[in-house]
Coordinates of C-alpha atoms and ligand atoms in Angstrom, one line a residue:
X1 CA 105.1 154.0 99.1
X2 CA 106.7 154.9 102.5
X3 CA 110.6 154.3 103.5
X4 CA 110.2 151.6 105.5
X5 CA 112.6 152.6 108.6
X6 CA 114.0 148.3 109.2
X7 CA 115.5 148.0 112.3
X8 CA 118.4 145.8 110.8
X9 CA 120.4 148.6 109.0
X10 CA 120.7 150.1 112.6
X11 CA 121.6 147.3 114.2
X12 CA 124.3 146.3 111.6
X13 CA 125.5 150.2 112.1
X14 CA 125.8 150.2 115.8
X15 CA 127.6 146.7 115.8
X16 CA 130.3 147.7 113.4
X17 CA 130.8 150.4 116.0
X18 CA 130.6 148.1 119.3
X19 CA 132.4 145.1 117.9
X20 CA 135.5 147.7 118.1
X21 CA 134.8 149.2 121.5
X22 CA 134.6 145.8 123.6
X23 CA 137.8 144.8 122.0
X24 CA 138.9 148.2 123.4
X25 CA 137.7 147.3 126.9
X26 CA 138.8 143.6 127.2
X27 CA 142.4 144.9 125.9
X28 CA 142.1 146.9 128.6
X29 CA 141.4 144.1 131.0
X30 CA 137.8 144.0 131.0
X31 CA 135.1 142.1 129.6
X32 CA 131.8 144.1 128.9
X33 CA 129.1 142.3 130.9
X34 CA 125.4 142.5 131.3
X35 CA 123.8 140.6 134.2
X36 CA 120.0 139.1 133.2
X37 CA 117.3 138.9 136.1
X38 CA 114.7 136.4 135.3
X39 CA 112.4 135.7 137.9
X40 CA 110.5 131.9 137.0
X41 CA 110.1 130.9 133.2
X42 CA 107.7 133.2 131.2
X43 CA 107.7 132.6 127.7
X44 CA 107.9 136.5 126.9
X45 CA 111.3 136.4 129.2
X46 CA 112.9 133.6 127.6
X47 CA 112.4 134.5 124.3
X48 CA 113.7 138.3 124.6
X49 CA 116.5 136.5 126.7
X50 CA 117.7 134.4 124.2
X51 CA 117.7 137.4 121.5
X52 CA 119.6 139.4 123.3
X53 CA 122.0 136.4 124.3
X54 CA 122.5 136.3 120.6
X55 CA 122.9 139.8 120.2
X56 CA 125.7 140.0 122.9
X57 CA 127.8 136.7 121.6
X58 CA 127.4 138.4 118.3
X59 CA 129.5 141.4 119.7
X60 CA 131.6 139.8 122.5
X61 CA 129.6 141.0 125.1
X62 CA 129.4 138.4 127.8
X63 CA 125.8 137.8 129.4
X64 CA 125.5 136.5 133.4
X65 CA 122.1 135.0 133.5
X66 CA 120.8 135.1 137.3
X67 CA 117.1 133.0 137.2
X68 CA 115.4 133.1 140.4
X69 CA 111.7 131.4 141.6
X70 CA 108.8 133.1 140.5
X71 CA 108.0 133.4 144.0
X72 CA 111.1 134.8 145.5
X73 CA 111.2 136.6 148.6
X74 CA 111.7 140.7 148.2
X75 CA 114.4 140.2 150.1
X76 CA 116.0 137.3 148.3
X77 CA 115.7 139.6 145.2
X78 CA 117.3 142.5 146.8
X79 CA 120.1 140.4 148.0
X80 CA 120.2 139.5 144.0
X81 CA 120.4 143.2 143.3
X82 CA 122.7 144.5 146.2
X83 CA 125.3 141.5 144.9
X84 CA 125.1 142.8 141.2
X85 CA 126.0 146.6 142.6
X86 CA 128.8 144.7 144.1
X87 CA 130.3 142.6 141.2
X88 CA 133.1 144.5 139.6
X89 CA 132.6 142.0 136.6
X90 CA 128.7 143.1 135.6
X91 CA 128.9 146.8 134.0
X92 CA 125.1 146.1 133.7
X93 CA 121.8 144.7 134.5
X94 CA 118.6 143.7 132.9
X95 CA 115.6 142.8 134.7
X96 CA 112.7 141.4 133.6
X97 CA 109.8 143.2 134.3
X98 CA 106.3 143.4 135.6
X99 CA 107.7 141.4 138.8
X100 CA 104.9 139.6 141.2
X101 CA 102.3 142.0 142.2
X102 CA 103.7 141.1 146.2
X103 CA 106.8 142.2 145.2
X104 CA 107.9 146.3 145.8
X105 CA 108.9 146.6 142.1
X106 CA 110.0 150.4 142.8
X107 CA 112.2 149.4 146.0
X108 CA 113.8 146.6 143.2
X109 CA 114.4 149.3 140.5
X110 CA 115.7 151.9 142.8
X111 CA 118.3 149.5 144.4
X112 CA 119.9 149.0 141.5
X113 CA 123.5 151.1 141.2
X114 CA 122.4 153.8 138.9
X115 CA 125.7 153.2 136.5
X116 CA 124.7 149.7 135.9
X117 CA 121.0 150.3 134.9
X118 CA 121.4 149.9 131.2
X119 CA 117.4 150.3 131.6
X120 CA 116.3 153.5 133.3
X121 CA 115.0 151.5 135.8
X122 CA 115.5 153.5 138.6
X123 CA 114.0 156.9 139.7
X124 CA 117.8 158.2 139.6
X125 CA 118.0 157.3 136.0
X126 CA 114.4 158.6 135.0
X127 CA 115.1 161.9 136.8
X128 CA 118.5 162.3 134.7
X129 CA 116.2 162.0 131.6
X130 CA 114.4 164.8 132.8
X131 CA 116.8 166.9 133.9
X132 CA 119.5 165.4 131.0
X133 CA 121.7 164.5 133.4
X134 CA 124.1 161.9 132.7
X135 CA 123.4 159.7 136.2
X136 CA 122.2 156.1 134.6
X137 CA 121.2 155.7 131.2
X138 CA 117.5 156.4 129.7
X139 CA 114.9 153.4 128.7
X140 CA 116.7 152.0 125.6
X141 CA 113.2 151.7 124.4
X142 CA 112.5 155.7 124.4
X143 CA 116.2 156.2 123.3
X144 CA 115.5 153.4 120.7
X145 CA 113.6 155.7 118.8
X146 CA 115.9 158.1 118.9
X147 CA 118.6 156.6 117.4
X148 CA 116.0 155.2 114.5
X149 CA 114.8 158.6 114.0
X150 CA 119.0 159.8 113.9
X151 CA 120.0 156.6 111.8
X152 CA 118.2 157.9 108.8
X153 CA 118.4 161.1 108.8
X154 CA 114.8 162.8 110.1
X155 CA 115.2 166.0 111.7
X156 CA 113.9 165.7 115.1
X157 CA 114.8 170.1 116.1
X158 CA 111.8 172.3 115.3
X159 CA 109.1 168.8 114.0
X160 CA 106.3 168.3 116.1
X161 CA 106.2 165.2 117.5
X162 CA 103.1 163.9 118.7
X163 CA 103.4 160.7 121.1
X164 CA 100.7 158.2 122.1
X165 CA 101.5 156.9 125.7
X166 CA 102.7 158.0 128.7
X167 CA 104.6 155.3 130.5
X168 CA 107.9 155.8 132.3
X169 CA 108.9 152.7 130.0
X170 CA 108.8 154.8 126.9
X171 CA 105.8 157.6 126.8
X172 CA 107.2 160.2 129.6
X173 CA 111.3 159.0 128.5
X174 CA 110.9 159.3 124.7
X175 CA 109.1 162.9 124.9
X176 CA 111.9 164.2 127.1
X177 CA 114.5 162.7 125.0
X178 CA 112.9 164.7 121.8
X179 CA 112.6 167.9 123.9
X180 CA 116.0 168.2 124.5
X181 CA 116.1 167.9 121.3
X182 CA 114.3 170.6 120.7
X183 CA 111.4 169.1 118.8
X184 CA 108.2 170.6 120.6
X185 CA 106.4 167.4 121.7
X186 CA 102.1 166.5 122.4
X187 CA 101.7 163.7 124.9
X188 CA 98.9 161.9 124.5
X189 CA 96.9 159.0 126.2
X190 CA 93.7 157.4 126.5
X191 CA 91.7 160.3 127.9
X192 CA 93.0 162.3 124.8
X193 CA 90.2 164.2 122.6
X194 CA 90.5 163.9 119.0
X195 CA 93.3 161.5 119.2
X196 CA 93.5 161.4 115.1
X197 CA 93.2 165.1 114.6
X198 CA 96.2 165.4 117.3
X199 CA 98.3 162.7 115.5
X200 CA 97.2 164.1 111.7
X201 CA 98.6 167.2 112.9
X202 CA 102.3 165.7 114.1
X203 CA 105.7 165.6 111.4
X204 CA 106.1 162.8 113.5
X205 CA 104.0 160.1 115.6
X206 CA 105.3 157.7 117.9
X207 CA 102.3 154.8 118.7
X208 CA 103.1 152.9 122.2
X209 CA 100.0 152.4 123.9
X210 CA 100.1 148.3 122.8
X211 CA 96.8 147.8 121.4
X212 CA 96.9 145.5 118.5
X213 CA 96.6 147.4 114.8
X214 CA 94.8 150.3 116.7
X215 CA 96.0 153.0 114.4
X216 CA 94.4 152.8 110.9
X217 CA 94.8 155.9 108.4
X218 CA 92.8 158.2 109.6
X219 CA 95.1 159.1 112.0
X220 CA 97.8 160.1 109.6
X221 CA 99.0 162.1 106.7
X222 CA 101.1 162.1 103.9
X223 CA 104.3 163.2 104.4
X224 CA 104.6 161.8 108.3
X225 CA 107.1 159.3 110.0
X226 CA 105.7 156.9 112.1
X227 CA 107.5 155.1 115.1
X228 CA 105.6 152.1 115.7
X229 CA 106.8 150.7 119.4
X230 CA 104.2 148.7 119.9
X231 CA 104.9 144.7 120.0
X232 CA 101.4 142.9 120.5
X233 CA 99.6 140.1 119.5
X234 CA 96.6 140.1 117.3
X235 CA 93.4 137.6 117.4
X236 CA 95.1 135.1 115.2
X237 CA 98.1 135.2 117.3
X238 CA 100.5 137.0 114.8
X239 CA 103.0 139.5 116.0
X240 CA 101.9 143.0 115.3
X241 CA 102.3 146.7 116.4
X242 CA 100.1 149.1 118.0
X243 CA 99.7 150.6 113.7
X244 CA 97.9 148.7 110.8
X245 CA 100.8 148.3 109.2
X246 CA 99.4 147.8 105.4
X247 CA 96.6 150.0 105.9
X248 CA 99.1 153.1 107.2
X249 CA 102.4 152.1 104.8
X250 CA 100.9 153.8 101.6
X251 CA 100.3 157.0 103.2
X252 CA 103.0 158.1 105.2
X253 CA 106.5 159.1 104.3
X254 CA 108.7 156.7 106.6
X255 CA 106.9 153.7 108.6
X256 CA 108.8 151.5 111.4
X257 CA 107.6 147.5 110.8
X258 CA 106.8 145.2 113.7
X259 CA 108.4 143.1 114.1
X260 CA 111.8 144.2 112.6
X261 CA 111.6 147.6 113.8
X262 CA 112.5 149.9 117.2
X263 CA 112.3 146.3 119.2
X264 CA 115.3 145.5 117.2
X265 CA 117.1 148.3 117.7
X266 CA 116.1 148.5 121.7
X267 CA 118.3 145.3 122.4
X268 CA 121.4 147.0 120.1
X269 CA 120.6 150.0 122.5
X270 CA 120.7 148.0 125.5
X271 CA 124.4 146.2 124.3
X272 CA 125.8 149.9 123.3
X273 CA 124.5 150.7 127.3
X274 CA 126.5 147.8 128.9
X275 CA 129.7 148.6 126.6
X276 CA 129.2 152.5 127.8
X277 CA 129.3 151.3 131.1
X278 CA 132.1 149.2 130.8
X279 CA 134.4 152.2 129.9
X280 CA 132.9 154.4 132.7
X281 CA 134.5 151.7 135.0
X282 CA 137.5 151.7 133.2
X283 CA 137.8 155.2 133.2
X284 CA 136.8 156.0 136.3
X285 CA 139.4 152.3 137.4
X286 CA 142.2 154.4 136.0
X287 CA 141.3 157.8 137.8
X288 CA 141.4 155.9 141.0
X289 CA 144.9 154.7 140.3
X290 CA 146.1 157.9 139.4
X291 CA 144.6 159.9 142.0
X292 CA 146.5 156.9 144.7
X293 CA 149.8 157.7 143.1
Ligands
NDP301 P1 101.5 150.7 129.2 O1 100.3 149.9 129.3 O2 102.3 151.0 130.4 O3 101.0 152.2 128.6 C1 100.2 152.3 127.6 C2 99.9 153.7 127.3 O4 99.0 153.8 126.2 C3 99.2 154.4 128.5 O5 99.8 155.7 128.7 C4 97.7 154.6 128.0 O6 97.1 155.7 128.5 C5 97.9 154.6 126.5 N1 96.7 154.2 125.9 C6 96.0 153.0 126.1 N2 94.9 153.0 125.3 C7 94.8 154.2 124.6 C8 93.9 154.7 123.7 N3 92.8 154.1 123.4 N4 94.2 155.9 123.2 C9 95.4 156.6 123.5 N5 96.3 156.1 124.4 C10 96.0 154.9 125.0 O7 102.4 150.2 128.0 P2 104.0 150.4 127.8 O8 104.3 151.8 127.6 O9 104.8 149.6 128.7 O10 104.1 149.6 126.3 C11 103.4 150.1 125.2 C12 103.7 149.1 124.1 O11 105.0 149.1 123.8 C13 103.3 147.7 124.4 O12 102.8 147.1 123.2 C14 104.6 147.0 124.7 O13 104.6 145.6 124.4 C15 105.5 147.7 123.8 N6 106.9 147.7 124.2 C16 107.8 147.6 123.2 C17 109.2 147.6 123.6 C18 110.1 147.5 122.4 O14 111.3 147.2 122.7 N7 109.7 147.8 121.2 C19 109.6 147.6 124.9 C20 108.6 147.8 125.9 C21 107.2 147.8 125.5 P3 96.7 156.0 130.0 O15 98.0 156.4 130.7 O16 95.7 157.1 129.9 O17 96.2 154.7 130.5

């Protein structure tokens, strides 16, 4: 039977930790604050909305919901964004993406003040993931995994880690994260050859390519952790990952569920962002002052 990696024991770890930190802040005159672009009413939106409502009330986070048309103008949007750079009370922003096909989603994203994208949004933010920069912060998705893979204890340095996707959302972000961590890392996608031979041969295999219960057991092997980031629905309409979860569970060494797994711990990652950038203002609030005196 594999350790079953719950996203809950992460979460409960990083709140004990962040619970502290915004008390730290707002004694310091500032409440941590994440601003929340909806555009219209999709149901995926609302739903991950109101989680990670409850997530920030649950640490004293504050959350400044901005809800626009579905069909806003690009400019309107912008305007949106530009005003968010501006407010010293948001340290963050999320925004709910795809956006409308006539909408520039890359001028959005790269509009957005690098220190308040929580989400590696921007191209300034991607770029410090490649580079390991410190401009922005990286997907909390991709860095979701990482802190899974750190919470219990799997070495990351010297494993190969095989990962199925390539999106800047988590594919490209998560295999750059794990380099510089020095595990050597095999991106894969759907032109890949021998997809289960490649995953077989992994310590480690991340699955984000969202195709319902794609990966059965024949594309693992005892012994292996498996990241499952996938967050689909299947023909019956049940909530599943991108792994078939009871088909995988008895052979591995450490499985992630869905739900209950990295999407858990994406929206902790997402709060611990907003508080990180709540004390870069402070800190860098207090440098200013110092440097006028
Ligand atoms: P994308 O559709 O952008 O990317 C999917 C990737 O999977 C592509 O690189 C694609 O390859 C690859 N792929 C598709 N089919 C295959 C195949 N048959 N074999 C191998 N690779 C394949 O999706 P995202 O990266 O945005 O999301 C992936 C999943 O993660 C989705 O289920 C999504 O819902 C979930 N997700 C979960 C989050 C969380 O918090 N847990 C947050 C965001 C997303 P190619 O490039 O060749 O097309």
């Amino acid at each position: 039977m594999a350790q079953r990696l719950a996203g809950k024991e992460v979460v409960t770890d990083l709140a004990h930790d962040l619970r502290g930190r915004v008390e730290t802040c707002i004694r310091a005159g500032v409440h941590p604050t994440l601003a929340i672009v909806r555009l219209g009413e999709r149901p995926d939106d609302m739903s991950y909305e109101r989680t990670a409502t409850r997530r920030a009330e649950g640490l004293g986070v504050a959350i400044k919901p901005y809800v626009l048309d579905e069909f806003v103008p690009q400019a309107a949007l912008l305007a949106t964004i530009q005003s968010i750079n501006y407010d010293r009370t948001v340290h963050g922003c999320l925004l709910f993406r795809p956006l409308p096909t006539f909408i520039d989603e890359r001028a959005i994203c790269d509009a957005l003040d690098a220190r308040k994208d929580v989400d590696g949004i921007s191209l300034r933010s991607l770029a410090s993931v490649f580079t390991d920069a410190t401009q922005g912060y990286p997907p909390c998705t991709a860095e979701a995994c990482v802190v899974m893979l750190d919470h219990y204890h799997i070495p990351i340095a010297g494993k190969h880690v095989v990962v199925v996707g390539r999106s800047l959302v988590i594919g490209k972000p998560v295999a750059m994260m794990l380099l510089h961590r020095n595990a050597s890392v095999t991106i894969c996608h759907s032109k890949t050859e021998n997809l289960e031979a490649m995953c077989r041969s992994a310590d480690i295999v991340i699955c984000a390519t969202g195709r319902a219960r794609a990966f059965d057991r024949a594309y693992f092997r005892p012994g292996q952790t498996v990241l499952d980031v996938g967050i689909n629905f299947d023909t019956q309409g049940h909530l599943c990952g991108d792994v078939d979860y009871e088909d995988v569970e008895p052979v591995v060494g450490a499985i992630t569920p869905v739900p209950g797994g990295i999407g858990s711990v994406t929206t902790s990652v997402t709060m611990e962002h907003t508080v990180h950038a709540a004390e870069r203002a402070i800190a860098a609030a207090a440098k200013d002052s110092s440097s006028r005196h």
